[in-house]
Structure formats: C-alpha cells, structure tokens
Short mmCIF file of C-alpha atoms in Angstrom, two decimals:
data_model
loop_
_atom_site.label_atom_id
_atom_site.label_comp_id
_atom_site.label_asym_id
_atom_site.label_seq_id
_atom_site.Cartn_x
_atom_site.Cartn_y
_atom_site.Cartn_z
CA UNK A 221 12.52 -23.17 -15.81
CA UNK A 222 11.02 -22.02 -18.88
CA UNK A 223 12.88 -22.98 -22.64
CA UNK A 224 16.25 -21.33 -22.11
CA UNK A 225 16.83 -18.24 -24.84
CA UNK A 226 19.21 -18.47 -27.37
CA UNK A 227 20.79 -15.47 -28.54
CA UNK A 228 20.41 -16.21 -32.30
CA UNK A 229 16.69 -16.85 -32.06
CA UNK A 230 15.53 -13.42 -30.82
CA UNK A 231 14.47 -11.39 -33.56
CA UNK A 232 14.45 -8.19 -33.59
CA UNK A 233 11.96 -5.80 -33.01
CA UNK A 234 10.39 -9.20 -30.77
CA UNK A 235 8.11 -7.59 -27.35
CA UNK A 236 8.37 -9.40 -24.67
CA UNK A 237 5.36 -10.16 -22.33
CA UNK A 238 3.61 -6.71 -21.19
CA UNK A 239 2.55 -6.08 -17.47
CA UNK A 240 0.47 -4.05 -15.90
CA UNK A 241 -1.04 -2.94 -12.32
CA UNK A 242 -2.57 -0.57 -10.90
CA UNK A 243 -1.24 2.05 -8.18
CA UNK A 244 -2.49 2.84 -4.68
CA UNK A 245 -1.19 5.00 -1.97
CA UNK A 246 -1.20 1.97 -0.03
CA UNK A 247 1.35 0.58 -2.83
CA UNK A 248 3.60 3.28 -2.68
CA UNK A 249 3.68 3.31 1.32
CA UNK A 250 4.83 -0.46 1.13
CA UNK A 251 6.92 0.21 -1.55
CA UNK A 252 8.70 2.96 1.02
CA UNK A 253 8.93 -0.15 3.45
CA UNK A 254 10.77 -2.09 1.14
CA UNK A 255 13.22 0.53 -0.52
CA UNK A 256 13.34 2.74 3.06
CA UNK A 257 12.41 5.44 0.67
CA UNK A 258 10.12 7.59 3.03
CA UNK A 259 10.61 10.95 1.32
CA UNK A 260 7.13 12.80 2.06
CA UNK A 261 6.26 13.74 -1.53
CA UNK A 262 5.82 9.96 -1.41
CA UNK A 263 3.95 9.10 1.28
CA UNK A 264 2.23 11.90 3.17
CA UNK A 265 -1.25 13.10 1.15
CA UNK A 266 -1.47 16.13 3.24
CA UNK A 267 2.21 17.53 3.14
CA UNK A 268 1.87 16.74 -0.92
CA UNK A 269 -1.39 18.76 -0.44
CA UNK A 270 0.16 21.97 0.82
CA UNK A 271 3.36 22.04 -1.38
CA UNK A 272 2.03 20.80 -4.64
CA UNK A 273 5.24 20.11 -5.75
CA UNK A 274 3.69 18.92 -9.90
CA UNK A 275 0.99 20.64 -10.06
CA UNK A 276 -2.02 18.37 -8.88
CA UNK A 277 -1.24 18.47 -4.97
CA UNK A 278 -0.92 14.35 -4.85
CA UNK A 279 1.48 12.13 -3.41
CA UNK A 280 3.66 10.52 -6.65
CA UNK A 281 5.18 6.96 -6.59
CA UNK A 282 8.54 6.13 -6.39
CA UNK A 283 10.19 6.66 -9.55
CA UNK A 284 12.42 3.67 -8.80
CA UNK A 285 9.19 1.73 -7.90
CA UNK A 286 8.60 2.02 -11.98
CA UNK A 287 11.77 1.74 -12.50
CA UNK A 288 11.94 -1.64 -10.98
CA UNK A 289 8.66 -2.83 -12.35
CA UNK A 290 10.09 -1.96 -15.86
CA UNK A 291 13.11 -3.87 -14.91
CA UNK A 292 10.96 -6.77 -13.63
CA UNK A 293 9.31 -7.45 -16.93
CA UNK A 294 13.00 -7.71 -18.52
CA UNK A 295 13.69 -10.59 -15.71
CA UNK A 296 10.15 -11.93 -16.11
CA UNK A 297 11.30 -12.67 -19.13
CA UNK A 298 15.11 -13.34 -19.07
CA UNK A 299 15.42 -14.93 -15.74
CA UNK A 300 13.91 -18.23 -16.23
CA UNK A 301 14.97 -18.80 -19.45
CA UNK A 302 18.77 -18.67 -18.59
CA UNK A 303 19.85 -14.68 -18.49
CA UNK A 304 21.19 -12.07 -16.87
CA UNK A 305 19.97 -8.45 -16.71
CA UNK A 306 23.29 -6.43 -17.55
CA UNK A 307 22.04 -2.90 -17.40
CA UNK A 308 18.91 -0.88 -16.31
CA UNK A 309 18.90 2.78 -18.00
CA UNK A 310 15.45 4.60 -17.06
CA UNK A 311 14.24 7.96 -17.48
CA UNK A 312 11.14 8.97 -15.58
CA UNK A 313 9.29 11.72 -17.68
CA UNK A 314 5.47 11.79 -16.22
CA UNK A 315 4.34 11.39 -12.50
CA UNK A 316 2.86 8.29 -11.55
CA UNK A 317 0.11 8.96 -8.74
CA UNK A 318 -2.32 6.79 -6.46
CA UNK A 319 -5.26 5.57 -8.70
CA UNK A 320 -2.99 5.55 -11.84
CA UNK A 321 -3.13 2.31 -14.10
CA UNK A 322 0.34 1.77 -15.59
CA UNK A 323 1.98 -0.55 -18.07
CA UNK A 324 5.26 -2.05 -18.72
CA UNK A 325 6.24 -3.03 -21.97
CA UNK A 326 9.64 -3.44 -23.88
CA UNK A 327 10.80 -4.74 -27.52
CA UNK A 328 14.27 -6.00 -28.54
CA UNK A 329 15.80 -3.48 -30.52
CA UNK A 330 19.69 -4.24 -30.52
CA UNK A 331 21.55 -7.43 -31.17
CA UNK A 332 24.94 -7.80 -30.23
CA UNK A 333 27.27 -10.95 -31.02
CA UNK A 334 30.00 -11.60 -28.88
CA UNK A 335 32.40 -14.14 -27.96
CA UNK A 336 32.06 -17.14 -25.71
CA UNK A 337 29.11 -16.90 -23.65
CA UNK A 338 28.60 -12.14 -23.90
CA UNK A 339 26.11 -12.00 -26.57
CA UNK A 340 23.59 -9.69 -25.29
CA UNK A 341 20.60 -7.57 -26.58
CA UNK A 342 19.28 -4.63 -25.66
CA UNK A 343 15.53 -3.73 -25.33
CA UNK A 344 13.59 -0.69 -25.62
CA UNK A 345 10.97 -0.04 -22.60
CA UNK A 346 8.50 2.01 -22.08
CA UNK A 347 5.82 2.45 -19.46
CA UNK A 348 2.35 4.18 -20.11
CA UNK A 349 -0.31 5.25 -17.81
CA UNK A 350 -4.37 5.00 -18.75
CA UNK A 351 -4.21 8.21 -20.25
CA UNK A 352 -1.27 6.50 -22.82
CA UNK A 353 1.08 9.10 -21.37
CA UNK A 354 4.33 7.41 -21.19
CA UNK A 355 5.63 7.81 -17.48
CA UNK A 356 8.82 6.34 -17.98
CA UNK A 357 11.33 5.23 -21.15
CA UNK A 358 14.47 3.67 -21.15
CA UNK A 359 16.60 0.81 -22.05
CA UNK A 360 17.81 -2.58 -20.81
CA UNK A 361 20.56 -4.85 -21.81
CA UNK A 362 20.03 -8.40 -21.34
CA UNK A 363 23.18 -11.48 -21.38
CA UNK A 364 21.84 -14.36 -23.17
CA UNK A 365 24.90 -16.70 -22.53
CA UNK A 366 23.72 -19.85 -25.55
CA UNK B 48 22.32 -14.89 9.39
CA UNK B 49 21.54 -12.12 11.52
CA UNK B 50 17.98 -9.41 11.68
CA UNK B 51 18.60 -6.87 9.41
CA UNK B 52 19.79 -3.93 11.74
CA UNK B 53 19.42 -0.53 9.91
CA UNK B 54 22.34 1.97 11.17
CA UNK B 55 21.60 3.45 14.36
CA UNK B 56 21.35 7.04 12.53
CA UNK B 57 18.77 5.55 9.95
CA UNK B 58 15.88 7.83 10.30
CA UNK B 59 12.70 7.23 8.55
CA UNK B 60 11.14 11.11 9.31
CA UNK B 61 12.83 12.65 6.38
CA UNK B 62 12.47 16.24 7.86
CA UNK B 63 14.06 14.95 11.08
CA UNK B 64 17.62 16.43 9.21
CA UNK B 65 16.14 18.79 6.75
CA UNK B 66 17.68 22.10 8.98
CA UNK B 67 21.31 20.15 8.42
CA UNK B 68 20.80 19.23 4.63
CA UNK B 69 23.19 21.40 3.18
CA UNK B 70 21.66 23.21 -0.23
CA UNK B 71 22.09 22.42 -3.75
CA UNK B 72 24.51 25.65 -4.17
CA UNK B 73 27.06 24.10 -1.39
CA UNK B 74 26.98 20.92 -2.63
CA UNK B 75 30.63 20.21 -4.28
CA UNK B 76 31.14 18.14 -7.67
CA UNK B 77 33.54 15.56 -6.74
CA UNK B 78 32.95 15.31 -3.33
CA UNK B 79 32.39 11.86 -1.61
CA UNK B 80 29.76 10.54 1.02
CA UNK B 81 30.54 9.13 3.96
CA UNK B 82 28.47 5.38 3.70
CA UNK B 83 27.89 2.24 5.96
CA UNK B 84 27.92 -1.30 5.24
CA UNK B 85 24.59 -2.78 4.54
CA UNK B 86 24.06 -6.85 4.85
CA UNK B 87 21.67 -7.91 3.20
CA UNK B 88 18.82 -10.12 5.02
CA UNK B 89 16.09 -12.29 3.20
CA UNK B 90 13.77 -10.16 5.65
CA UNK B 91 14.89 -7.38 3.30
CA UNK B 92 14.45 -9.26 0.73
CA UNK B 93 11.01 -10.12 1.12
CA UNK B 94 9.87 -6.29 1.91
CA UNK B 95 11.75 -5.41 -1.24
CA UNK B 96 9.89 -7.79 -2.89
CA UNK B 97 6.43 -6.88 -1.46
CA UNK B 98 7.04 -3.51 -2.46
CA UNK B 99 7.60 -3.91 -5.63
CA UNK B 100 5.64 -6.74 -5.84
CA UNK B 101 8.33 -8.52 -8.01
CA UNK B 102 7.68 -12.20 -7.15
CA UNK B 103 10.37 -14.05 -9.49
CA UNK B 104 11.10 -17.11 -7.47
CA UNK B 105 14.68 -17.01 -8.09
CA UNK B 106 14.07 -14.18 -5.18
CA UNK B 107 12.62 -16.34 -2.12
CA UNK B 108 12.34 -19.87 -3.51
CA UNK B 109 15.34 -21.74 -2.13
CA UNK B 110 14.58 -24.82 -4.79
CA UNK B 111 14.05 -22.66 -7.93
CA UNK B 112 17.19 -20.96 -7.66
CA UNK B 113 19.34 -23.69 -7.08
CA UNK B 114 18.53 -24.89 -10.51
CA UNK B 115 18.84 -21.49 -12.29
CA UNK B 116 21.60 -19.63 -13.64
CA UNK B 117 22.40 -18.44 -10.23
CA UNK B 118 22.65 -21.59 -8.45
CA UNK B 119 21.31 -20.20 -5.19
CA UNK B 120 18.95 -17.50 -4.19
CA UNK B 121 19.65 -13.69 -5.52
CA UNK B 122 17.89 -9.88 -4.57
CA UNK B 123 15.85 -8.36 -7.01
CA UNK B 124 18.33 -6.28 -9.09
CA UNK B 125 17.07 -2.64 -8.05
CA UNK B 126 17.94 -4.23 -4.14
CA UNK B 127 20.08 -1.64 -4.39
CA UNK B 128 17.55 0.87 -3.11
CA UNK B 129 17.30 0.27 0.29
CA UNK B 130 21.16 -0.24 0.66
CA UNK B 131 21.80 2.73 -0.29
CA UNK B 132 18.90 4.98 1.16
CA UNK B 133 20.09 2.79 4.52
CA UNK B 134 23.70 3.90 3.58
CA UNK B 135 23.83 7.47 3.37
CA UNK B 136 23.69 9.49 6.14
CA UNK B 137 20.14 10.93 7.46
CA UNK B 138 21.18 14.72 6.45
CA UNK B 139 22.05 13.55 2.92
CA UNK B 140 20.94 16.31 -0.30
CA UNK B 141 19.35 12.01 -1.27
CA UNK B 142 16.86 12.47 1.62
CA UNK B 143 16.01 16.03 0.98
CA UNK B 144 12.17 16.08 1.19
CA UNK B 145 10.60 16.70 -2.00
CA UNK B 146 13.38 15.61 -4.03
CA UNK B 147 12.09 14.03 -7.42
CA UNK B 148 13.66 11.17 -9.06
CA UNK B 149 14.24 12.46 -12.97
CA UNK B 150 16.07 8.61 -13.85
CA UNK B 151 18.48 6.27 -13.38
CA UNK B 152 21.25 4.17 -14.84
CA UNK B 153 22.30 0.31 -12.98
CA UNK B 154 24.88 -1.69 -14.58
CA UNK B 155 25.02 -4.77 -12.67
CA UNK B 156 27.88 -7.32 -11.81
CA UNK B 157 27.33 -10.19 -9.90
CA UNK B 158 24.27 -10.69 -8.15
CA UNK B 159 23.35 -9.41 -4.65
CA UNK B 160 22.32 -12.64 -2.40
CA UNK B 161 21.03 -13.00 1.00
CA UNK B 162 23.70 -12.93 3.71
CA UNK B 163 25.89 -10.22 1.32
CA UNK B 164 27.67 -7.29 3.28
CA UNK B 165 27.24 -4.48 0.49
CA UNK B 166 29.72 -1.64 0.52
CA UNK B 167 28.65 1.96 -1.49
CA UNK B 168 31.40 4.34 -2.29
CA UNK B 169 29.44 7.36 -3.39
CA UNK B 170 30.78 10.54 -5.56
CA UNK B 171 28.58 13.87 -6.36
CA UNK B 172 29.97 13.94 -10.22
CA UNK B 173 27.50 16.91 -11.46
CA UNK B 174 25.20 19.20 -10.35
CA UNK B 175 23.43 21.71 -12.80
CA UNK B 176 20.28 23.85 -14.01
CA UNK B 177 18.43 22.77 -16.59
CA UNK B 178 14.68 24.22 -16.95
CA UNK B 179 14.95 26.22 -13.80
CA UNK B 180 15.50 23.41 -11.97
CA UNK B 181 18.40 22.27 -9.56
CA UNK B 182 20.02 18.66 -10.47
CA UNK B 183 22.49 16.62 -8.28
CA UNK B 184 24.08 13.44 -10.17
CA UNK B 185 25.82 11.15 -8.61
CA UNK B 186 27.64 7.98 -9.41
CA UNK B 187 28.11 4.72 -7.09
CA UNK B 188 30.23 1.89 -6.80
CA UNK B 189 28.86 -0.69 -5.19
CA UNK B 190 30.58 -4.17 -4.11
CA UNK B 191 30.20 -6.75 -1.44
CA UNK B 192 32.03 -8.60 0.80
CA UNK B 193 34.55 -10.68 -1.53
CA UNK B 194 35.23 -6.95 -3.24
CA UNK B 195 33.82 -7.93 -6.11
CA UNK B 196 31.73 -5.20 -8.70
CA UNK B 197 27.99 -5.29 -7.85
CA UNK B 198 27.12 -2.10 -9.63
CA UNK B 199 27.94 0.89 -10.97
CA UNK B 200 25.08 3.07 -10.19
CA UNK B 201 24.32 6.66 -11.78
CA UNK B 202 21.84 8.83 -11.96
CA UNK B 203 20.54 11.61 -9.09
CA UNK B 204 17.69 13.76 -8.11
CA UNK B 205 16.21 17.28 -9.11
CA UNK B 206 16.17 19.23 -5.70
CA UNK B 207 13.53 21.87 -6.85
CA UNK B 208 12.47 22.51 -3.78
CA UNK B 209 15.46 24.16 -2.24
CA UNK B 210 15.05 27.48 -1.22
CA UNK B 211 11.15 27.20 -1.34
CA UNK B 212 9.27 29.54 1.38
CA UNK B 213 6.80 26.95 1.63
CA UNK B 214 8.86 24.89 2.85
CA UNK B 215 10.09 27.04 5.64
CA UNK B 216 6.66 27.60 6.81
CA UNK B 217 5.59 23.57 6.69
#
C-alpha cells in the first residue's frame, strides 16, 4: 500500500501519474474477450474495410477500452493509497485505431469538503493519441475518506 | 464458485441477430430490456483484466486486497461491460453491428467482487438526431445479489449505420 491520500493535501490543479500504450488489433480482439464486446467495427479488418464506417476503412478500439484505461490511471492512483473511484464520466471524441499510441492523463480540478469520511475530488482527464489529438475527455470523481 | 456460464442465447457473431434488431425509428423512449443475471467469476475477471490490461492487484491478488480499503478482492470498475453485453439479449439495438460508442457516464456503489450475481434493469431514456446521426441513450441500474446499488450506468450508442445499403449487401 502506497502513503494513504488525505483529502486536504491534494492541491489543486495536482496531475496524477500519466500512462500510456500503444494499440494493436491484437489488443482490441482481447479486449472483445474480456468485455464480450465482439461488434465487427471492432474486430473484423475486412468488414471495417468494406463499410468504412469513419472514414479510413480500419477497425477502431473499444471506446470503453479507453474509457477504462482512463479510469485505470484514476485507480492507479487512488486505489492503493486508500480511495474509492465514485464516478467515471467519458466522452469519446476521436477514433482510436490499431497502431495508434495513446495517453492517459488527468489533473485534480475540484475539491469538495464533506462530512465524516465523503470528501471527494474530482479530476479532469484527457486522453491523446501521437498526433496530440485528444481521443477521449471526461471527468472522474474520486472518495478520499482521511 | 462455479465456470462462468454465459446465457445460452449469448452469441458472439454480432450479425447472427442483425435481421431481428429492430431500427432506431421503432425503438421506444421508456421502454425496458428484458436482462439476465450475470455472476461474476475471477475467470472473468482475469479476461477483463487482460483486456484492458488493468493489473491493480486489488483485482487478482488475494493478499493485497485483504489489506486495502476493500478488505477482499474487487472487479475492475468498468466490469460492468461484459455483464451487461452478456445481459442483453443477442437482437439488442446494443449489439447492432457498427454501432459507435460516443461516451459514457458510471457512478459506482459498492464494489463488484468475485462470486457476485449482478442484476441490470435497463431503460431506453432518449433517442435523438444530432449531426445526422441516430443516438440511443440508455440508463442502467445495476445491483447484486444482497440488492444493494452497484451502479447507475448512462450513456448509449450512435446507430449510424441503420438503414445503410451497404449493409444490406455485406
């Protein structure tokens, strides 16, 4: 267990460890194992092909497959040191395809003092590809109970 | 606990049901979806965890856990994935091929842990146009076992592709 957070010693505007990884079909067909998810714009190359559904006739990850790895850098960070993830709120505004490099990053943004043990903050995050495009924004709120 | 057993109409060839999918102009705000219960297996777990290769230990590492917050072993909060994809029926507008994820809300409850039963009462609470294209939004209350609040889930999917020629001729 890392130092357990205390709710009045995040600052503001504070970013918490950044992640990144990069994104292979292979990737996104085990990620449609684990989320039995096997819509075909995910995992068949050739049906994406024919329809080219966004434009570049590619398969496109999951969009909860960034969605959890924007979530995971929250818990990364909250887990071991003694919180809770409360909420997950992401929007997914840019394809993320096989080959793509992507990053997860977030920064506390909101404090909010509660009784007992409800304090919680909330966190801007954001995930960029190579290119800098982001491919997904949104927020998380995170229970830091001392 | 028991091998996960997915529900006998669990079909992984998502244009097994496409003729049966009902379009985005039938679809009915307010209408509910006919789910089953899900338990949830550490086998699950694990291929959850592969696939989003989200390797907290609090997820598989009996030890770790004990000593956290949670005092025993939890899912990775966005388990909620393959419940519900395992949950709705095959011919669901969720499992319409080409469907494109535009975002998504969780608010969580109390954690989902190996050996839970998880129970998703599902409710079509928009559909609209926006940009030319065709949105369903749902919303989803989830709970286990003990009936107590897992998650309130919203959010839904742009079905663009209804109505596409292209896709007739696949």
């Amino acid at each position: 267990m890392s130092e357990i957070l205390e709710f009045g010693k995040v600052d503001l505007g504070y970013e918490i460890p950044e992640q990144s990884r990069h994104i292979t079909q292979e990737k996104i067909n085990k990620n449609a194992e684990g989320s039995l998810d096997f819509n075909p714009i995910h995992i068949d190359p050739a049906w994406a092909k024919k329809v080219n559904l966004l434009g570049k006739g590619t398969t496109i990850a999951h969009g909860i497959m960034t969605g959890a790895f924007m979530g995971k850098i929250v818990t990364d960070w909250a887990y071991p040191r003694g919180a809770f993830l409360q909420m997950l709120d992401v929007k997914f505004v840019h394809p993320v395809r096989p080959g793509d490099d992507i990053t997860a990053r977030g920064k506390v943004t909101e404090k909010h003092p509660r009784p007992g043990d409800e304090s919680f903050v909330v966190l801007e995050l954001w995930c960029e590809n190579q290119a800098g495009v982001k491919v997904g924004v949104g927020q998380a709120a995170v229970r830091i109970p001392v | 606990m028991t091998a996960e057993k997915l529900p006998d109409r669990f079909e992984k060839d998502f244009f097994k049901h496409e003729s049966q999918q009902r379009s985005w102009d039938d679809l009915v705000v307010g209408e509910v979806y006919d789910t089953e219960p899900f338990e949830v297996t550490p086998e699950r777990i694990q291929l959850y965890v592969e696939g989003t290769e989200d390797y907290n230990p609090f997820f598989t590492d009996e030890e770790a856990a004990k000593n956290s917050q949670f005092g025993g072993l939890i899912a990775p909060p966005t388990i909620l994935t393959p419940i519900v994809f395992a949950a709705v029926p095959p011919d669901s507008w969720v499992k319409m091929p080409g469907a494109i994820n535009p975002g998504q809300r969780w608010e969580f409850g109390v954690p989902v842990r190996p050996g839970d039963t998880i129970y998703c009462h599902i409710k079509l609470r928009d559909k609209y146009i926006k940009r030319g294209k065709k949105y369903a939004m749902s919303e989803m209350h989830i709970t286990n076992q003990n009936d107590e609040f897992v998650c309130r889930w919203t959010g839904g999917l742009v079905l663009q592709f209804q109505g596409n020629e292209e896709m007739k001729n696949r």
